[in-house]
């Protein structure tokens, strides 16, 4: 939008005062969680447009005494006297020409399953056991999951909607396991009342979830889950500290693989456009090329 420094400051101030999104909407499996990111993007665009037209926003919305940082942390506000906003985006502030991996945006994770992130370690651990030991579905007698408290609390065995299903650890594990045996893609699809509902219920009924106090101490530095599968011929155990898609455990197939699986009908050349984004002289030309391949 070609905003000036002052306009950018105002835009950030206006966006910051609209920041919202309560985890309570996550617990019941409502559609509210899907609103968070879209609403945030809408607020960002609105803030930039307002700032461009002279609307002012708080200049210290991030680091101020009653700003975003102090509102969103449990640290004593009186102890937060020397906040450096540069460290929010740059792991090495005040240095220039650093590679992209030094920026905090590179620390985001990518999901391989369309469910709550707290469920991913358990799914990964489960599928690794089954694949490595070539276990058949009929062999599985019981599955135990020891994990951290927040993950274990996602223990709804009878979700009543697609959104609630995505917050259910036992049912998500059951769907992932069933999809593995049906040789579907790893980007598993989740929907309420699928045709194989009885099989999913049978599998989830074999899953026992427990809070592990030792694993709970490791969160949020990691998202540990220890899964054990009991069969007549043996007991198989696996522990995953960080699920696929974390910076320390990247997606094996890569983000491009995920994009292609989710968008099989999209022209693959769009990836070249995105990959060369920095070479475009302005965003209008970039969006023009992008839209030509996306046919928007």
CSV table of C-alpha atoms in Angstrom, one decimal, residues 1-291:
chain,number,residue,atom,x,y,z
A,1,UNK,CA,0.0,0.0,0.0
A,2,UNK,CA,3.1,2.3,0.0
A,3,UNK,CA,2.5,3.5,3.5
A,4,UNK,CA,4.8,5.9,5.3
A,5,UNK,CA,6.6,5.0,8.5
A,6,UNK,CA,4.0,6.9,10.5
A,7,UNK,CA,1.2,5.2,8.7
A,8,UNK,CA,2.7,1.7,9.3
A,9,UNK,CA,3.0,2.6,13.0
A,10,UNK,CA,-0.7,3.6,13.0
A,11,UNK,CA,-1.7,0.5,11.2
A,12,UNK,CA,0.0,-1.7,13.7
A,13,UNK,CA,-1.6,0.2,16.5
A,14,UNK,CA,-5.0,-0.2,15.0
A,15,UNK,CA,-4.5,-3.9,14.3
A,16,UNK,CA,-3.2,-4.5,17.8
A,17,UNK,CA,-6.3,-3.0,19.5
A,18,UNK,CA,-8.4,-5.5,17.5
A,19,UNK,CA,-6.4,-8.5,18.5
A,20,UNK,CA,-8.7,-11.3,19.8
A,21,UNK,CA,-9.3,-15.0,19.8
A,22,UNK,CA,-10.2,-16.9,23.0
A,23,UNK,CA,-9.2,-20.5,23.4
A,24,UNK,CA,-12.6,-21.2,24.9
A,25,UNK,CA,-14.0,-21.4,21.4
A,26,UNK,CA,-11.6,-24.2,20.8
A,27,UNK,CA,-12.7,-26.5,23.6
A,28,UNK,CA,-16.3,-27.2,22.3
A,29,UNK,CA,-15.2,-27.8,18.8
A,30,UNK,CA,-17.0,-24.8,17.4
A,31,UNK,CA,-16.3,-23.0,14.1
A,32,UNK,CA,-15.0,-20.1,16.1
A,33,UNK,CA,-11.4,-21.2,15.8
A,34,UNK,CA,-11.6,-21.0,12.0
A,35,UNK,CA,-12.6,-17.4,12.4
A,36,UNK,CA,-9.5,-16.3,14.2
A,37,UNK,CA,-7.0,-16.2,11.3
A,38,UNK,CA,-9.4,-14.8,8.8
A,39,UNK,CA,-10.6,-12.1,11.2
A,40,UNK,CA,-7.0,-11.2,12.0
A,41,UNK,CA,-6.2,-10.8,8.3
A,42,UNK,CA,-9.3,-8.7,7.8
A,43,UNK,CA,-8.4,-6.5,10.7
A,44,UNK,CA,-4.9,-6.1,9.3
A,45,UNK,CA,-6.2,-4.9,6.0
A,46,UNK,CA,-8.7,-2.6,7.6
A,47,UNK,CA,-6.1,-1.1,9.8
A,48,UNK,CA,-3.8,-0.4,6.9
A,49,UNK,CA,-6.6,1.2,4.9
A,50,UNK,CA,-7.6,3.4,7.9
A,51,UNK,CA,-4.0,4.4,8.5
A,52,UNK,CA,-3.5,5.3,4.9
A,53,UNK,CA,-6.5,7.7,5.2
A,54,UNK,CA,-5.1,9.4,8.3
A,55,UNK,CA,-6.7,7.3,11.1
A,56,UNK,CA,-4.3,7.1,14.0
A,57,UNK,CA,-3.4,4.1,16.3
A,58,UNK,CA,-1.3,3.6,19.4
A,59,UNK,CA,2.4,4.1,18.8
A,60,UNK,CA,3.4,1.7,21.5
A,61,UNK,CA,0.8,-1.0,21.0
A,62,UNK,CA,3.3,-3.8,21.3
A,63,UNK,CA,5.7,-2.7,24.1
A,64,UNK,CA,3.6,-0.1,26.0
A,65,UNK,CA,2.7,-0.4,29.7
A,66,UNK,CA,-0.7,-1.7,28.7
A,67,UNK,CA,0.2,-3.0,25.3
A,68,UNK,CA,-0.1,-6.4,23.5
A,69,UNK,CA,3.0,-8.0,25.1
A,70,UNK,CA,1.9,-7.3,28.7
A,71,UNK,CA,-1.6,-8.3,28.0
A,72,UNK,CA,-0.6,-11.7,26.5
A,73,UNK,CA,2.0,-12.9,29.0
A,74,UNK,CA,1.9,-14.2,32.6
A,75,UNK,CA,5.1,-12.4,33.4
A,76,UNK,CA,4.8,-9.7,36.1
A,77,UNK,CA,4.3,-6.4,34.1
A,78,UNK,CA,6.5,-4.6,36.5
A,79,UNK,CA,9.4,-6.9,35.5
A,80,UNK,CA,8.9,-6.1,31.8
A,81,UNK,CA,10.8,-2.8,31.8
A,82,UNK,CA,13.1,-3.2,28.8
A,83,UNK,CA,11.1,-4.8,26.1
A,84,UNK,CA,12.8,-4.7,22.7
A,85,UNK,CA,10.2,-5.0,20.0
A,86,UNK,CA,12.9,-5.9,17.5
A,87,UNK,CA,13.4,-9.3,19.2
A,88,UNK,CA,9.8,-10.2,18.3
A,89,UNK,CA,10.6,-10.7,14.7
A,90,UNK,CA,14.4,-11.1,14.6
A,91,UNK,CA,16.3,-13.7,16.7
A,92,UNK,CA,19.4,-11.5,16.2
A,93,UNK,CA,18.1,-7.9,16.5
A,94,UNK,CA,20.1,-5.0,15.1
A,95,UNK,CA,22.1,-7.2,12.7
A,96,UNK,CA,21.5,-7.0,9.0
A,97,UNK,CA,21.7,-9.3,6.0
A,98,UNK,CA,21.0,-12.4,8.1
A,99,UNK,CA,19.5,-15.6,6.4
A,100,UNK,CA,15.8,-16.2,6.8
A,101,UNK,CA,16.2,-18.9,9.4
A,102,UNK,CA,17.3,-16.3,11.9
A,103,UNK,CA,13.8,-14.8,12.0
A,104,UNK,CA,11.2,-16.0,14.3
A,105,UNK,CA,8.7,-16.5,11.5
A,106,UNK,CA,10.8,-19.5,10.5
A,107,UNK,CA,9.9,-21.1,13.9
A,108,UNK,CA,6.2,-21.7,12.8
A,109,UNK,CA,5.1,-25.3,12.4
A,110,UNK,CA,3.2,-26.8,9.5
A,111,UNK,CA,0.4,-29.4,10.1
A,112,UNK,CA,0.3,-32.7,8.3
A,113,UNK,CA,-3.1,-33.6,9.8
A,114,UNK,CA,-6.2,-31.3,9.8
A,115,UNK,CA,-6.7,-31.6,13.6
A,116,UNK,CA,-5.6,-29.7,16.7
A,117,UNK,CA,-1.8,-29.5,17.0
A,118,UNK,CA,-1.9,-31.1,20.5
A,119,UNK,CA,-3.0,-34.4,18.8
A,120,UNK,CA,-0.2,-34.7,16.2
A,121,UNK,CA,2.5,-36.3,18.4
A,122,UNK,CA,0.2,-39.1,19.4
A,123,UNK,CA,-0.8,-39.7,15.7
A,124,UNK,CA,2.8,-39.7,14.6
A,125,UNK,CA,3.9,-42.1,17.4
A,126,UNK,CA,1.0,-44.5,16.6
A,127,UNK,CA,1.6,-44.6,12.8
A,128,UNK,CA,5.4,-45.1,13.3
A,129,UNK,CA,4.8,-48.2,15.4
A,130,UNK,CA,2.3,-49.7,12.9
A,131,UNK,CA,4.5,-49.0,9.9
A,132,UNK,CA,7.8,-50.1,11.4
A,133,UNK,CA,6.4,-53.3,12.8
A,134,UNK,CA,4.0,-54.0,10.0
A,135,UNK,CA,1.1,-54.5,12.4
A,136,UNK,CA,-2.3,-55.5,11.1
A,137,UNK,CA,-5.4,-53.7,12.4
A,138,UNK,CA,-6.9,-57.0,13.6
A,139,UNK,CA,-3.8,-57.6,15.8
A,140,UNK,CA,-4.3,-54.4,17.9
A,141,UNK,CA,-5.9,-55.2,21.3
A,142,UNK,CA,-5.3,-52.0,23.2
A,143,UNK,CA,-3.6,-48.6,22.7
A,144,UNK,CA,-2.4,-46.4,25.6
A,145,UNK,CA,-1.4,-42.8,25.2
A,146,UNK,CA,0.7,-41.1,27.9
A,147,UNK,CA,1.0,-37.4,27.1
A,148,UNK,CA,1.0,-33.8,28.5
A,149,UNK,CA,-2.1,-32.4,30.3
A,150,UNK,CA,-3.5,-30.2,27.6
A,151,UNK,CA,-3.3,-32.9,24.9
A,152,UNK,CA,-4.8,-35.5,27.2
A,153,UNK,CA,-7.8,-33.3,27.9
A,154,UNK,CA,-8.8,-33.6,24.3
A,155,UNK,CA,-10.5,-36.9,25.2
A,156,UNK,CA,-14.0,-36.7,23.7
A,157,UNK,CA,-14.8,-40.2,22.5
A,158,UNK,CA,-18.1,-39.2,21.0
A,159,UNK,CA,-17.8,-35.9,19.0
A,160,UNK,CA,-21.0,-34.7,17.5
A,161,UNK,CA,-19.6,-32.5,14.7
A,162,UNK,CA,-16.6,-32.3,12.3
A,163,UNK,CA,-15.2,-29.4,14.4
A,164,UNK,CA,-15.4,-31.4,17.6
A,165,UNK,CA,-13.9,-34.4,15.9
A,166,UNK,CA,-10.8,-32.3,15.1
A,167,UNK,CA,-10.4,-31.8,18.8
A,168,UNK,CA,-10.8,-35.4,19.7
A,169,UNK,CA,-7.5,-37.3,20.4
A,170,UNK,CA,-8.9,-40.9,20.4
A,171,UNK,CA,-11.1,-40.4,17.3
A,172,UNK,CA,-8.4,-38.5,15.4
A,173,UNK,CA,-6.0,-41.4,16.1
A,174,UNK,CA,-8.6,-43.9,15.0
A,175,UNK,CA,-9.2,-42.1,11.7
A,176,UNK,CA,-5.5,-41.8,11.1
A,177,UNK,CA,-5.0,-45.5,11.8
A,178,UNK,CA,-7.9,-46.5,9.6
A,179,UNK,CA,-6.7,-44.3,6.7
A,180,UNK,CA,-3.3,-45.9,7.0
A,181,UNK,CA,-4.7,-49.4,6.4
A,182,UNK,CA,-6.9,-48.1,3.6
A,183,UNK,CA,-3.8,-46.7,2.0
A,184,UNK,CA,-5.2,-43.2,1.7
A,185,UNK,CA,-2.9,-40.1,1.6
A,186,UNK,CA,-1.3,-39.0,4.8
A,187,UNK,CA,-3.1,-35.7,4.6
A,188,UNK,CA,-6.1,-37.5,6.2
A,189,UNK,CA,-9.6,-36.2,5.7
A,190,UNK,CA,-11.8,-35.7,8.7
A,191,UNK,CA,-15.6,-35.5,8.5
A,192,UNK,CA,-18.4,-36.1,10.9
A,193,UNK,CA,-20.3,-39.4,10.5
A,194,UNK,CA,-18.1,-41.0,7.8
A,195,UNK,CA,-19.2,-44.3,6.1
A,196,UNK,CA,-16.8,-46.2,8.3
A,197,UNK,CA,-18.1,-44.8,11.6
A,198,UNK,CA,-18.4,-48.2,13.3
A,199,UNK,CA,-14.8,-49.1,12.6
A,200,UNK,CA,-13.7,-45.7,13.9
A,201,UNK,CA,-15.7,-46.3,17.1
A,202,UNK,CA,-14.2,-49.7,17.5
A,203,UNK,CA,-10.7,-48.4,17.2
A,204,UNK,CA,-11.2,-45.4,19.5
A,205,UNK,CA,-12.7,-47.6,22.1
A,206,UNK,CA,-9.4,-49.4,22.4
A,207,UNK,CA,-7.5,-46.2,23.1
A,208,UNK,CA,-6.8,-45.2,26.7
A,209,UNK,CA,-5.5,-41.7,27.4
A,210,UNK,CA,-3.5,-40.7,30.5
A,211,UNK,CA,-1.8,-37.5,31.8
A,212,UNK,CA,1.9,-38.1,32.4
A,213,UNK,CA,3.3,-35.6,34.9
A,214,UNK,CA,6.8,-36.0,33.6
A,215,UNK,CA,5.7,-35.3,30.0
A,216,UNK,CA,3.6,-32.4,31.2
A,217,UNK,CA,6.7,-30.7,32.5
A,218,UNK,CA,8.2,-30.8,29.0
A,219,UNK,CA,5.4,-28.7,27.5
A,220,UNK,CA,5.5,-26.2,25.8
A,221,UNK,CA,9.2,-26.7,25.0
A,222,UNK,CA,8.1,-30.0,23.4
A,223,UNK,CA,4.8,-31.8,22.7
A,224,UNK,CA,5.6,-35.2,24.0
A,225,UNK,CA,3.5,-38.3,23.6
A,226,UNK,CA,4.3,-41.9,24.4
A,227,UNK,CA,2.1,-44.5,22.6
A,228,UNK,CA,2.0,-48.2,23.4
A,229,UNK,CA,0.2,-50.8,21.3
A,230,UNK,CA,-0.7,-54.1,22.9
A,231,UNK,CA,-1.0,-57.2,20.7
A,232,UNK,CA,-1.1,-60.9,21.3
A,233,UNK,CA,2.5,-61.3,19.9
A,234,UNK,CA,4.0,-58.4,21.7
A,235,UNK,CA,4.0,-54.8,23.1
A,236,UNK,CA,5.2,-52.0,21.0
A,237,UNK,CA,6.1,-48.5,22.3
A,238,UNK,CA,7.1,-45.3,20.7
A,239,UNK,CA,7.7,-41.7,22.0
A,240,UNK,CA,7.5,-38.6,19.9
A,241,UNK,CA,8.7,-35.3,21.4
A,242,UNK,CA,8.0,-33.0,18.5
A,243,UNK,CA,5.5,-33.9,15.7
A,244,UNK,CA,6.2,-33.6,12.0
A,245,UNK,CA,6.2,-30.1,10.8
A,246,UNK,CA,8.1,-28.5,13.6
A,247,UNK,CA,11.3,-26.6,12.7
A,248,UNK,CA,13.3,-29.3,14.5
A,249,UNK,CA,11.3,-32.1,12.7
A,250,UNK,CA,10.3,-30.8,9.2
A,251,UNK,CA,7.7,-32.5,7.1
A,252,UNK,CA,9.5,-35.4,5.4
A,253,UNK,CA,7.8,-34.7,2.1
A,254,UNK,CA,8.0,-30.9,2.4
A,255,UNK,CA,5.5,-28.1,2.3
A,256,UNK,CA,5.2,-28.3,-1.5
A,257,UNK,CA,4.0,-31.9,-1.2
A,258,UNK,CA,1.2,-30.7,1.2
A,259,UNK,CA,0.2,-27.9,-1.2
A,260,UNK,CA,0.0,-30.3,-4.1
A,261,UNK,CA,-2.1,-32.8,-2.2
A,262,UNK,CA,-4.5,-30.2,-1.0
A,263,UNK,CA,-4.7,-28.5,-4.4
A,264,UNK,CA,-4.4,-31.2,-7.1
A,265,UNK,CA,-6.1,-29.0,-9.7
A,266,UNK,CA,-4.0,-25.9,-9.2
A,267,UNK,CA,-1.3,-25.1,-11.8
A,268,UNK,CA,2.0,-26.2,-10.2
A,269,UNK,CA,3.7,-23.1,-11.7
A,270,UNK,CA,2.1,-21.1,-8.9
A,271,UNK,CA,4.9,-22.5,-6.7
A,272,UNK,CA,7.5,-21.0,-8.9
A,273,UNK,CA,5.8,-17.6,-8.6
A,274,UNK,CA,5.7,-17.8,-4.8
A,275,UNK,CA,9.3,-19.1,-4.7
A,276,UNK,CA,10.5,-16.0,-6.6
A,277,UNK,CA,8.4,-13.5,-4.7
A,278,UNK,CA,11.4,-11.5,-3.7
A,279,UNK,CA,12.4,-10.8,-7.3
A,280,UNK,CA,9.2,-8.9,-8.2
A,281,UNK,CA,9.5,-5.1,-8.3
A,282,UNK,CA,6.1,-4.6,-6.7
A,283,UNK,CA,3.3,-6.7,-5.2
A,284,UNK,CA,0.8,-5.8,-8.0
A,285,UNK,CA,2.9,-7.7,-10.6
A,286,UNK,CA,3.4,-10.6,-8.2
A,287,UNK,CA,-0.4,-10.9,-7.5
A,288,UNK,CA,-1.1,-10.6,-11.2
A,289,UNK,CA,1.1,-13.6,-12.0
A,290,UNK,CA,-0.3,-15.5,-9.0
A,291,UNK,CA,-3.9,-14.9,-10.0
